[in-house]
Amino acid sequence: MIVFPNCKINLGLHITGKRADGFHDLETVFYPLPVTDALEVITPGSLQFTSSGIPVPGDAADNLCLRAFHLLQQDFPQLQPVNIHLHKHIPIGAGLGGGSADAAFMLQLLNKKFQLELTTSQLVDYAARLGSDCPFFILNQPCYATGRGEIMEPLSLDLSAYSFLLVHPGIHVNTGWAFRQITPQAPARALKDMIQSPVSGWRQVISNDFEAPVFAAHPELAEIKSAMYEGGAVYATMSGSGSAVVGLFPKNKIADIRWDASYLVFKVN
């Protein structure tokens, strides 16, 4: 069985408080895009994880896909060992949620393959144990998110009139470092209200708190954003804590910008 975990972008991101558990409260809007990995599970087999495509850092035994399997197996010991193969296409450490998507899709794949009959609510609960962004990929629709990102409210947000340009320059932004640069502050107006304003005005009202410190440390990211606006983007932003930058352009009118040959560039029309 094979599935195709997709990425997400953040439209606005505010760090609103520091929690007693060490995490931060935030508000953001998650929006799914069809830039995907490929995740395959084969049974019967011995439990193992392999990957191809973009190299996956760290010990394979700690991969979120394996962690998702072990999490479910604690409650469903009848789960048979599986061979897991991940073809990685979504850039890692880019603020696009690729690892979280892989974990969430793994939960859903196992639920279907082994007929566990878990509800969406139950899958969201399992996903939250794997990571703050994981629950979004169970719903996988535009959502206003608060808490650590796991409290979600589906939004009626239709961006079909726009094409998306994602540019990842290969920079890795340490998420812990990025959070330490932020002084939490509640915005004057909730993001879920601002996101309902015309997209043509988002540039003036919707922001990402991480941009100031990350752009200061990596000026090339600010240059990518500026190039998108110069090329006609209606709105441009860094996604999450970075380092992918996304631009919204009028449908099928993505600018032909000459990027550094080392950059990963994705166009979604």
Short mmCIF file of C-alpha atoms in Angstrom, two decimals:
data_model
loop_
_atom_site.label_atom_id
_atom_site.label_comp_id
_atom_site.label_asym_id
_atom_site.label_seq_id
_atom_site.Cartn_x
_atom_site.Cartn_y
_atom_site.Cartn_z
CA MET A 1 0.00 0.00 0.00
CA ILE A 2 1.35 3.42 -0.94
CA VAL A 3 0.29 6.94 0.06
CA PHE A 4 1.60 10.38 -0.81
CA PRO A 5 2.07 12.65 2.24
CA ASN A 6 1.74 16.29 1.20
CA CYS A 7 3.32 19.42 2.64
CA LYS A 8 1.74 22.42 4.33
CA ILE A 9 2.50 26.11 4.45
CA ASN A 10 1.85 28.59 7.24
CA LEU A 11 -0.14 31.69 6.36
CA GLY A 12 0.74 33.94 9.26
CA LEU A 13 2.32 32.74 12.49
CA HIS A 14 2.23 34.45 15.88
CA ILE A 15 3.88 33.21 19.09
CA THR A 16 1.42 34.25 21.76
CA GLY A 17 2.80 32.80 25.01
CA LYS A 18 5.19 30.44 26.79
CA ARG A 19 3.62 27.36 28.37
CA ALA A 20 4.43 25.66 31.66
CA ASP A 21 5.31 22.48 29.72
CA GLY A 22 8.10 24.29 27.87
CA PHE A 23 6.23 24.62 24.60
CA HIS A 24 4.85 27.84 23.16
CA ASP A 25 1.30 28.86 22.41
CA LEU A 26 0.83 30.07 18.89
CA GLU A 27 -1.73 30.88 16.26
CA THR A 28 -1.34 30.13 12.57
CA VAL A 29 -3.25 29.10 9.49
CA PHE A 30 -2.19 25.79 7.96
CA TYR A 31 -2.81 25.34 4.25
CA PRO A 32 -2.06 22.06 2.41
CA LEU A 33 -0.19 21.97 -0.90
CA PRO A 34 0.38 19.01 -3.28
CA VAL A 35 4.16 18.77 -2.96
CA THR A 36 4.50 15.19 -1.74
CA ASP A 37 6.65 12.38 -0.43
CA ALA A 38 5.83 8.75 -1.22
CA LEU A 39 5.32 6.30 1.65
CA GLU A 40 4.97 2.56 1.06
CA VAL A 41 4.19 -0.22 3.53
CA ILE A 42 4.60 -3.89 2.60
CA THR A 43 3.39 -6.89 4.58
CA PRO A 44 4.34 -9.45 5.61
CA GLY A 45 7.83 -8.40 6.49
CA SER A 46 10.29 -7.69 9.24
CA LEU A 47 9.93 -4.25 10.79
CA GLN A 48 12.36 -1.99 9.00
CA PHE A 49 12.62 1.50 7.55
CA THR A 50 14.42 2.49 4.37
CA SER A 51 14.45 5.73 2.43
CA SER A 52 15.45 7.25 -0.89
CA GLY A 53 15.40 10.70 -2.44
CA ILE A 54 16.47 13.53 -0.13
CA PRO A 55 18.66 11.98 2.61
CA VAL A 56 16.81 11.61 5.90
CA PRO A 57 19.12 12.61 8.79
CA GLY A 58 19.37 10.79 12.10
CA ASP A 59 19.01 7.19 13.15
CA ALA A 60 16.45 5.34 11.01
CA ALA A 61 15.18 3.66 14.20
CA ASP A 62 13.99 7.09 15.42
CA ASN A 63 12.12 8.00 12.24
CA LEU A 64 8.60 9.30 12.83
CA CYS A 65 7.12 6.60 10.58
CA LEU A 66 8.53 3.88 12.84
CA ARG A 67 7.46 5.82 15.91
CA ALA A 68 3.93 5.96 14.50
CA PHE A 69 3.96 2.17 14.06
CA HIS A 70 5.18 1.56 17.62
CA LEU A 71 2.62 4.02 19.00
CA LEU A 72 -0.26 2.12 17.45
CA GLN A 73 1.22 -1.27 18.29
CA GLN A 74 1.09 -0.39 21.98
CA ASP A 75 -2.72 -0.38 21.75
CA PHE A 76 -3.06 -2.88 18.89
CA PRO A 77 -0.53 -5.66 19.52
CA GLN A 78 -1.98 -7.58 16.57
CA LEU A 79 -0.18 -5.22 14.17
CA GLN A 80 2.15 -7.31 12.02
CA PRO A 81 5.71 -6.16 11.30
CA VAL A 82 5.89 -4.11 8.12
CA ASN A 83 8.54 -2.98 5.67
CA ILE A 84 8.42 0.81 5.38
CA HIS A 85 9.96 2.73 2.50
CA LEU A 86 9.89 6.52 2.30
CA HIS A 87 10.84 8.39 -0.85
CA LYS A 88 11.65 11.88 0.44
CA HIS A 89 10.78 14.78 -1.86
CA ILE A 90 9.60 17.48 0.58
CA PRO A 91 12.65 19.44 1.82
CA ILE A 92 13.67 18.71 5.41
CA GLY A 93 13.86 21.52 7.95
CA ALA A 94 12.02 23.87 5.62
CA GLY A 95 8.90 24.70 7.62
CA LEU A 96 6.79 22.56 5.27
CA GLY A 97 5.90 19.82 7.76
CA GLY A 98 7.18 16.93 5.68
CA GLY A 99 8.18 14.70 8.62
CA SER A 100 4.90 15.42 10.39
CA ALA A 101 2.99 14.56 7.23
CA ASP A 102 4.85 11.24 6.90
CA ALA A 103 3.95 10.31 10.48
CA ALA A 104 0.28 11.27 10.13
CA PHE A 105 -0.09 9.43 6.82
CA MET A 106 1.58 6.40 8.40
CA LEU A 107 -1.08 6.35 11.11
CA GLN A 108 -3.83 6.55 8.50
CA LEU A 109 -2.23 3.90 6.31
CA LEU A 110 -1.94 1.45 9.20
CA ASN A 111 -5.50 2.23 10.27
CA LYS A 112 -6.75 1.28 6.82
CA LYS A 113 -4.44 -1.64 6.14
CA PHE A 114 -5.13 -3.38 9.45
CA GLN A 115 -8.78 -2.27 9.67
CA LEU A 116 -8.33 -0.71 13.10
CA GLU A 117 -11.46 1.43 12.60
CA LEU A 118 -9.96 4.44 14.36
CA THR A 119 -12.02 7.62 14.08
CA THR A 120 -10.63 10.94 12.87
CA SER A 121 -10.68 12.19 16.46
CA GLN A 122 -8.68 9.18 17.64
CA LEU A 123 -6.16 9.58 14.83
CA VAL A 124 -5.74 13.25 15.74
CA ASP A 125 -5.02 12.23 19.34
CA TYR A 126 -2.38 9.71 18.25
CA ALA A 127 -0.86 12.26 15.88
CA ALA A 128 -0.58 14.86 18.65
CA ARG A 129 1.65 12.45 20.58
CA LEU A 130 4.08 12.38 17.66
CA GLY A 131 4.45 16.11 17.06
CA SER A 132 2.72 19.47 17.16
CA ASP A 133 2.13 19.68 13.39
CA CYS A 134 1.08 16.04 12.93
CA PRO A 135 -2.64 16.44 13.77
CA PHE A 136 -3.10 18.90 10.90
CA PHE A 137 -2.28 16.21 8.36
CA ILE A 138 -5.10 14.02 9.65
CA LEU A 139 -7.60 16.73 8.69
CA ASN A 140 -5.46 18.01 5.79
CA GLN A 141 -7.61 21.02 5.00
CA PRO A 142 -7.18 24.75 5.67
CA CYS A 143 -7.25 25.23 9.45
CA TYR A 144 -6.80 27.95 12.01
CA ALA A 145 -4.55 26.39 14.67
CA THR A 146 -3.82 27.40 18.25
CA GLY A 147 -2.23 25.79 21.33
CA ARG A 148 0.95 24.04 20.15
CA GLY A 149 -0.71 23.84 16.73
CA GLU A 150 -2.84 20.83 17.64
CA ILE A 151 -6.08 22.74 18.37
CA MET A 152 -7.61 23.19 14.94
CA GLU A 153 -10.62 24.94 13.49
CA PRO A 154 -11.33 24.19 9.80
CA LEU A 155 -11.56 27.31 7.65
CA SER A 156 -13.39 28.11 4.43
CA LEU A 157 -10.31 29.39 2.63
CA ASP A 158 -10.28 28.95 -1.14
CA LEU A 159 -7.03 29.95 -2.83
CA SER A 160 -7.77 28.22 -6.14
CA ALA A 161 -7.42 31.58 -7.93
CA TYR A 162 -3.69 31.59 -7.10
CA SER A 163 -0.58 29.66 -8.03
CA PHE A 164 2.11 28.93 -5.44
CA LEU A 165 5.87 29.21 -5.70
CA LEU A 166 7.97 27.50 -3.01
CA VAL A 167 11.69 28.17 -2.82
CA HIS A 168 13.98 26.35 -0.40
CA PRO A 169 17.62 27.51 -0.43
CA GLY A 170 18.91 24.54 1.54
CA ILE A 171 19.33 26.46 4.77
CA HIS A 172 18.43 24.60 7.96
CA VAL A 173 16.86 26.77 10.68
CA ASN A 174 17.00 25.22 14.14
CA THR A 175 13.47 25.44 15.51
CA GLY A 176 14.58 25.68 19.15
CA TRP A 177 16.91 28.56 18.29
CA ALA A 178 14.15 30.30 16.35
CA PHE A 179 11.72 30.11 19.28
CA ARG A 180 14.34 31.54 21.64
CA GLN A 181 14.53 34.66 19.50
CA ILE A 182 10.84 35.46 19.98
CA THR A 183 9.24 37.47 22.78
CA PRO A 184 5.68 36.07 22.89
CA GLN A 185 2.95 38.63 22.41
CA ALA A 186 -0.74 38.31 21.66
CA PRO A 187 -1.67 40.11 18.42
CA ALA A 188 -4.20 42.91 18.48
CA ARG A 189 -6.43 41.01 16.05
CA ALA A 190 -6.90 37.26 15.67
CA LEU A 191 -5.30 35.74 12.60
CA LYS A 192 -8.47 33.81 11.76
CA ASP A 193 -10.19 37.17 11.23
CA MET A 194 -7.32 38.68 9.23
CA ILE A 195 -7.14 35.66 6.91
CA GLN A 196 -10.71 36.38 5.75
CA SER A 197 -9.64 39.77 4.36
CA PRO A 198 -8.82 40.04 0.63
CA VAL A 199 -5.56 38.31 -0.30
CA SER A 200 -4.47 41.52 -2.02
CA GLY A 201 -4.21 43.11 1.44
CA TRP A 202 -2.47 40.27 3.28
CA ARG A 203 0.94 41.85 2.75
CA GLN A 204 -0.03 44.71 5.07
CA VAL A 205 -1.73 42.69 7.83
CA ILE A 206 -0.52 39.06 7.96
CA SER A 207 2.96 38.35 9.30
CA ASN A 208 5.21 35.58 10.58
CA ASP A 209 6.95 36.36 13.91
CA PHE A 210 9.93 34.21 12.92
CA GLU A 211 10.82 36.28 9.88
CA ALA A 212 12.64 39.11 11.70
CA PRO A 213 15.21 36.93 13.54
CA VAL A 214 15.58 34.35 10.79
CA PHE A 215 16.01 36.96 8.05
CA ALA A 216 18.61 38.73 10.21
CA ALA A 217 20.57 35.47 10.48
CA HIS A 218 19.99 34.47 6.83
CA PRO A 219 19.57 37.57 4.65
CA GLU A 220 19.23 35.45 1.51
CA LEU A 221 15.76 34.43 2.71
CA ALA A 222 14.69 38.07 2.80
CA GLU A 223 16.10 38.42 -0.71
CA ILE A 224 13.99 35.50 -1.92
CA LYS A 225 10.87 37.08 -0.47
CA SER A 226 11.71 40.45 -2.07
CA ALA A 227 12.33 38.78 -5.44
CA MET A 228 8.87 37.21 -5.28
CA TYR A 229 7.23 40.57 -4.66
CA GLU A 230 9.28 42.15 -7.45
CA GLY A 231 8.09 39.30 -9.69
CA GLY A 232 4.45 40.05 -9.03
CA ALA A 233 3.56 37.96 -5.98
CA VAL A 234 0.33 39.05 -4.30
CA TYR A 235 1.61 37.74 -0.96
CA ALA A 236 4.90 36.16 0.14
CA THR A 237 5.98 34.70 3.47
CA MET A 238 8.40 32.35 5.14
CA SER A 239 6.64 29.12 6.12
CA GLY A 240 6.80 28.17 9.79
CA SER A 241 10.22 28.78 11.32
CA GLY A 242 11.74 28.46 7.84
CA SER A 243 13.53 28.22 5.64
CA ALA A 244 11.15 27.73 2.69
CA VAL A 245 9.62 30.91 1.31
CA VAL A 246 6.26 30.77 -0.46
CA GLY A 247 4.72 33.25 -2.84
CA LEU A 248 1.13 33.51 -4.04
CA PHE A 249 0.77 34.65 -7.64
CA PRO A 250 -2.28 35.19 -9.85
CA LYS A 251 -3.31 31.85 -11.38
CA ASN A 252 -0.75 30.51 -13.87
CA LYS A 253 1.31 33.71 -13.65
CA ILE A 254 4.28 32.64 -11.56
CA ALA A 255 7.19 34.90 -12.39
CA ASP A 256 10.15 33.42 -14.25
CA ILE A 257 12.73 34.31 -11.62
CA ARG A 258 16.32 33.11 -12.01
CA TRP A 259 17.20 31.39 -8.73
CA ASP A 260 20.52 30.05 -7.53
CA ALA A 261 21.07 26.60 -9.07
CA SER A 262 21.34 25.03 -5.59
CA TYR A 263 17.81 26.11 -4.59
CA LEU A 264 14.89 23.68 -4.61
CA VAL A 265 11.98 25.29 -6.45
CA PHE A 266 8.40 23.98 -6.56
CA LYS A 267 5.55 25.44 -8.61
CA VAL A 268 1.92 24.61 -7.82
CA ASN A 269 -0.49 25.98 -10.42
#
